[in-house]
Amino acid sequence: MDKIIEVRHLRKTFGANEVLRDINFSGSKGEVVCIIGASGSGKSTLLRCLNLLEYPTSGEILYHGQNILEHNMTNAVYRTKLGMVFQQFNLFNNLTVLDNCVVGQVKVLRKDVASAKKTAMEYLELVGMSQFINAKPHQISGGQKQRVAIARALAMEPEALLFDEPTSALDPELVGEVLKVMKNLAQSGLTMLVVTHEMGFAREVANRVMFMDSGVIVEDDVPEVIFNNPGNERTRAFLKRILEK
Amino acid sequence: MPADNSFLPWVIFIFERYWPLFLRGAVNTLIISLTGTIIGFFIGVVIGVIRTIPVEHNTGVLTKLGYKILNFLLLCYIEVFRGTPMIVQAMVIFYGAAMIFNLHLSPLFAGIFIVSINTGAYMSEIVRGGILSVDKGQFEAAHSIGMTHSQTMAHIVLPQAIRNILPATSNEFVINIKDTSVLNVISVTELFFMSKSAAGNNFRYFEVFLITCIIYFVMTFTVTRILRYFEVLLDGPSVYTIHGSQTVPEAEIRIVGRE
């Protein structure tokens, strides 16, 4: 399989606090990988390290076999290859829904405005937000914002999308619409790395589930094994806690 | 001299006789404060942007050093011009330029120069605050789609920061309209200077300065209204149209906008 990304011995410390210790995994084309684990286990930091929003303390991140920490590729070019969807949506507040999806294509990919708008419309249609292109972010709901954020990331036509707890900031009744969009994307063959607390989504959609605890990947397996027959005591304890809720 | 030597006839007499003087003074005051505020605003944006450049993990040592030195110089500028009265700066610059550089500035030019760099010092900090107040998530989202720091600044952060600092900017403008009066010490023919000569000619201080007071107020009040309107314009419509709705082509969704 074509490995898009491979992480070797990744460490990240904030001062004396070691958030990630010796992370190793890889993600291949078309895979949907869910990362689960308790708050503070390092899931989000790992995702943020992957597109260099946090700079790793040590280790390697290989993108198609090339170590991106060695500066042979600028951060900007690399980042366009990995889209990111944030917990807090982070739509550009000064731009309309459409311009949110256009600005990156025009300024970063140097596309002309007309074709950028066309691409943006396609993806906004895909997430069911094409009616709202004239709205500003503060005029739409959380679920709608997150769908626009997904369209914005897709409009850059990245090789993979990183989701950082995309439904954690949403009202419970809005979670469904976002998960539905993500499920469709997964089925269409998009490579996704999803940090989530939605166990139902992980079980149903993921090809692989990684369980993280105190900065290490404790278990990395197909969802059937992780959820039905976890090999590690910590995984079992976490799942027991979260599924009992 | 008016026929009746009481208060109101004096006011009317002075206004009728000296209105061209008041007008010239008011125009000069507006020219100096408007130009000074605009130039100061741009100085502030440039310095504010420079002072918020992040130091990255891969920034070279020399770049870092150069940036530190630049930052220090800018800080000196800000502290000196915020920390001394404009009236004193006016004296030092106007007479200093003449003595040290043999440069005889016209009072109007000197006035605009002084107000600009003075406003620039304040605006630098206002802009910096505006940039820092923009949510960190906006930077991260822009970076995550591959925008560089300068692209992020130009297209995402500055538009939001500038919108947020407009009230503070109109504050600066109003302060400038009033504070240009101190430029009379270098004989800039602004409103206060003109009023002083009108008053001195007739020994009628209260009547003259009452008129002056009203003119100042009308100017500042008009300016604040115009800038407030400008803010509303920048905020855009509080209503957006549904795109391509087939049932109701003109459908509008009304959202009570957050102020």
Short mmCIF file of N, CA and C in Angstrom, two decimals, chain A residues 48 51 53 55 71 76 79-80 82 84 86 90-95 103-104 107-108 110 121 130-135 138-139 152 156, chain B residues 57-58 135-138 140-148 151 155-156 159-160 235 237-243 245 253 255 257-258:
data_model
loop_
_atom_site.label_atom_id
_atom_site.label_comp_id
_atom_site.label_asym_id
_atom_site.label_seq_id
_atom_site.Cartn_x
_atom_site.Cartn_y
_atom_site.Cartn_z
N ARG A 48 -1.70 17.82 15.69
CA ARG A 48 -1.13 19.15 15.43
C ARG A 48 0.34 19.07 15.04
N ASN A 51 0.71 18.32 11.10
CA ASN A 51 0.80 19.40 10.11
C ASN A 51 1.55 20.61 10.65
N LEU A 53 1.55 22.43 13.26
CA LEU A 53 1.05 23.54 14.08
C LEU A 53 1.80 23.53 15.41
N TYR A 55 5.61 22.09 16.65
CA TYR A 55 6.81 21.51 16.07
C TYR A 55 7.32 20.40 16.97
N HIS A 71 13.37 20.30 6.35
CA HIS A 71 13.25 21.55 5.59
C HIS A 71 13.51 21.40 4.11
N ALA A 76 4.48 25.47 4.14
CA ALA A 76 3.26 25.85 3.44
C ALA A 76 2.87 24.82 2.40
N ARG A 79 1.69 21.62 4.09
CA ARG A 79 0.40 21.75 4.77
C ARG A 79 -0.78 21.68 3.81
N THR A 80 -0.60 22.13 2.56
CA THR A 80 -1.72 22.05 1.63
C THR A 80 -2.06 20.59 1.32
N LEU A 82 -2.09 18.18 3.55
CA LEU A 82 -2.84 17.61 4.66
C LEU A 82 -3.85 18.65 5.13
N MET A 84 -6.92 20.19 7.45
CA MET A 84 -7.16 20.06 8.88
C MET A 84 -8.55 20.61 9.21
N PHE A 86 -10.82 21.61 12.53
CA PHE A 86 -10.59 21.91 13.93
C PHE A 86 -11.83 21.69 14.79
N ASN A 90 -12.92 27.30 13.39
CA ASN A 90 -11.96 28.30 12.91
C ASN A 90 -12.23 28.77 11.49
N LEU A 91 -13.48 28.99 11.17
CA LEU A 91 -13.77 29.63 9.88
C LEU A 91 -13.25 31.06 9.93
N PHE A 92 -12.84 31.58 8.77
CA PHE A 92 -12.36 32.96 8.74
C PHE A 92 -13.53 33.90 8.93
N ASN A 93 -13.53 34.62 10.05
CA ASN A 93 -14.70 35.41 10.43
C ASN A 93 -14.98 36.57 9.50
N ASN A 94 -13.94 37.03 8.80
CA ASN A 94 -14.14 38.21 7.95
C ASN A 94 -14.63 37.84 6.55
N LEU A 95 -14.73 36.55 6.26
CA LEU A 95 -15.09 36.13 4.90
C LEU A 95 -16.41 35.37 4.89
N VAL A 103 -10.40 31.46 -0.70
CA VAL A 103 -9.19 32.24 -0.43
C VAL A 103 -7.90 31.40 -0.52
N GLY A 104 -7.95 30.18 0.03
CA GLY A 104 -6.76 29.34 -0.01
C GLY A 104 -6.39 28.91 -1.41
N LYS A 107 -4.94 32.17 -3.14
CA LYS A 107 -3.69 32.71 -2.61
C LYS A 107 -2.58 31.67 -2.53
N VAL A 108 -2.95 30.43 -2.22
CA VAL A 108 -1.91 29.41 -2.03
C VAL A 108 -1.69 28.58 -3.29
N ARG A 110 -2.77 29.42 -6.21
CA ARG A 110 -2.67 30.34 -7.35
C ARG A 110 -3.68 30.01 -8.46
N MET A 121 -17.78 25.56 -4.84
CA MET A 121 -19.20 25.23 -4.92
C MET A 121 -19.41 23.71 -4.92
N SER A 130 -24.32 24.59 0.06
CA SER A 130 -24.23 25.49 -1.09
C SER A 130 -25.26 26.62 -1.03
N GLN A 131 -26.31 26.42 -0.25
CA GLN A 131 -27.31 27.49 -0.13
C GLN A 131 -26.80 28.68 0.66
N PHE A 132 -25.79 28.43 1.47
CA PHE A 132 -25.39 29.45 2.45
C PHE A 132 -24.13 30.20 2.08
N ILE A 133 -23.77 30.18 0.79
CA ILE A 133 -22.48 30.76 0.41
C ILE A 133 -22.35 32.23 0.74
N ASN A 134 -23.47 32.94 0.86
CA ASN A 134 -23.37 34.38 1.13
C ASN A 134 -23.34 34.71 2.62
N ALA A 135 -23.47 33.69 3.45
CA ALA A 135 -23.53 33.95 4.90
C ALA A 135 -22.14 34.16 5.45
N HIS A 138 -20.63 33.95 11.55
CA HIS A 138 -21.41 34.13 12.78
C HIS A 138 -22.92 34.00 12.54
N GLN A 139 -23.30 33.84 11.26
CA GLN A 139 -24.73 33.74 10.96
C GLN A 139 -25.21 32.30 10.83
N ARG A 152 -13.93 23.68 3.14
CA ARG A 152 -12.76 24.53 2.95
C ARG A 152 -11.49 23.68 2.84
N MET A 156 -8.96 22.50 -1.06
CA MET A 156 -7.53 22.53 -1.35
C MET A 156 -7.07 21.22 -1.98
N HIS B 57 10.72 28.12 14.91
CA HIS B 57 11.81 27.24 15.33
C HIS B 57 12.96 27.25 14.32
N ASN B 58 12.63 27.53 13.04
CA ASN B 58 13.68 27.47 12.02
C ASN B 58 14.19 28.85 11.60
N ASP B 135 -8.46 35.64 17.33
CA ASP B 135 -8.35 34.28 17.86
C ASP B 135 -7.20 33.51 17.20
N LYS B 136 -6.46 32.78 18.02
CA LYS B 136 -5.32 32.00 17.53
C LYS B 136 -5.77 30.99 16.48
N GLY B 137 -7.00 30.52 16.61
CA GLY B 137 -7.54 29.56 15.64
C GLY B 137 -7.56 30.09 14.21
N GLN B 138 -7.71 31.42 14.06
CA GLN B 138 -7.71 32.00 12.72
C GLN B 138 -6.35 31.84 12.05
N GLU B 140 -4.16 29.48 12.87
CA GLU B 140 -3.94 28.05 12.66
C GLU B 140 -4.67 27.55 11.44
N ALA B 141 -5.92 28.01 11.27
CA ALA B 141 -6.70 27.57 10.12
C ALA B 141 -6.03 28.05 8.83
N ALA B 142 -5.55 29.29 8.83
CA ALA B 142 -4.89 29.83 7.64
C ALA B 142 -3.61 29.05 7.36
N HIS B 143 -2.84 28.77 8.41
CA HIS B 143 -1.61 27.99 8.22
C HIS B 143 -1.93 26.59 7.71
N SER B 144 -3.02 26.03 8.20
CA SER B 144 -3.32 24.64 7.85
C SER B 144 -3.72 24.50 6.38
N ILE B 145 -4.16 25.61 5.73
CA ILE B 145 -4.39 25.48 4.29
C ILE B 145 -3.19 26.01 3.50
N GLY B 146 -2.08 26.19 4.18
CA GLY B 146 -0.83 26.49 3.49
C GLY B 146 -0.51 27.96 3.33
N MET B 147 -1.28 28.83 4.00
CA MET B 147 -0.96 30.26 3.88
C MET B 147 0.30 30.58 4.67
N THR B 148 1.09 31.51 4.13
CA THR B 148 2.27 31.96 4.88
C THR B 148 1.81 32.98 5.91
N GLN B 151 0.56 36.16 4.17
CA GLN B 151 -0.76 35.97 3.56
C GLN B 151 -1.85 35.95 4.63
N HIS B 155 -4.84 38.74 4.50
CA HIS B 155 -6.18 38.37 4.07
C HIS B 155 -7.11 37.97 5.21
N ILE B 156 -6.56 37.53 6.32
CA ILE B 156 -7.41 37.01 7.39
C ILE B 156 -7.33 37.88 8.65
N PRO B 159 -7.72 42.28 8.34
CA PRO B 159 -9.10 42.77 8.17
C PRO B 159 -9.90 42.70 9.46
N GLN B 160 -9.70 41.62 10.23
CA GLN B 160 -10.43 41.49 11.48
C GLN B 160 -9.89 42.44 12.54
N ASP B 235 -19.15 46.12 8.56
CA ASP B 235 -19.74 44.90 9.11
C ASP B 235 -20.56 44.14 8.08
N PRO B 237 -23.95 43.40 5.50
CA PRO B 237 -25.36 43.26 5.80
C PRO B 237 -25.59 42.25 6.94
N SER B 238 -26.61 42.51 7.76
CA SER B 238 -26.92 41.56 8.81
C SER B 238 -27.87 40.49 8.26
N VAL B 239 -28.09 40.55 6.98
CA VAL B 239 -29.01 39.65 6.31
C VAL B 239 -28.26 39.00 5.17
N TYR B 240 -28.46 37.71 4.93
CA TYR B 240 -27.83 37.13 3.76
C TYR B 240 -28.87 36.41 2.92
N THR B 241 -28.64 36.32 1.61
CA THR B 241 -29.62 35.69 0.75
C THR B 241 -29.26 34.22 0.56
N ILE B 242 -30.29 33.42 0.56
CA ILE B 242 -30.11 32.01 0.31
C ILE B 242 -29.77 31.84 -1.16
N HIS B 243 -28.72 31.08 -1.44
CA HIS B 243 -28.25 30.95 -2.80
C HIS B 243 -29.06 29.89 -3.54
N SER B 245 -32.18 29.26 -4.06
CA SER B 245 -33.39 28.65 -3.53
C SER B 245 -34.47 28.67 -4.63
N ILE B 253 -32.90 35.21 4.94
CA ILE B 253 -32.97 34.78 6.32
C ILE B 253 -32.50 35.95 7.17
N ILE B 255 -31.12 37.36 10.44
CA ILE B 255 -30.45 36.95 11.65
C ILE B 255 -30.17 38.22 12.44
N GLY B 257 -28.06 40.33 14.06
CA GLY B 257 -26.59 40.35 14.07
C GLY B 257 -26.05 40.61 15.47
N ARG B 258 -24.94 39.95 15.78
CA ARG B 258 -24.27 40.25 17.03
C ARG B 258 -23.53 41.56 16.88
#
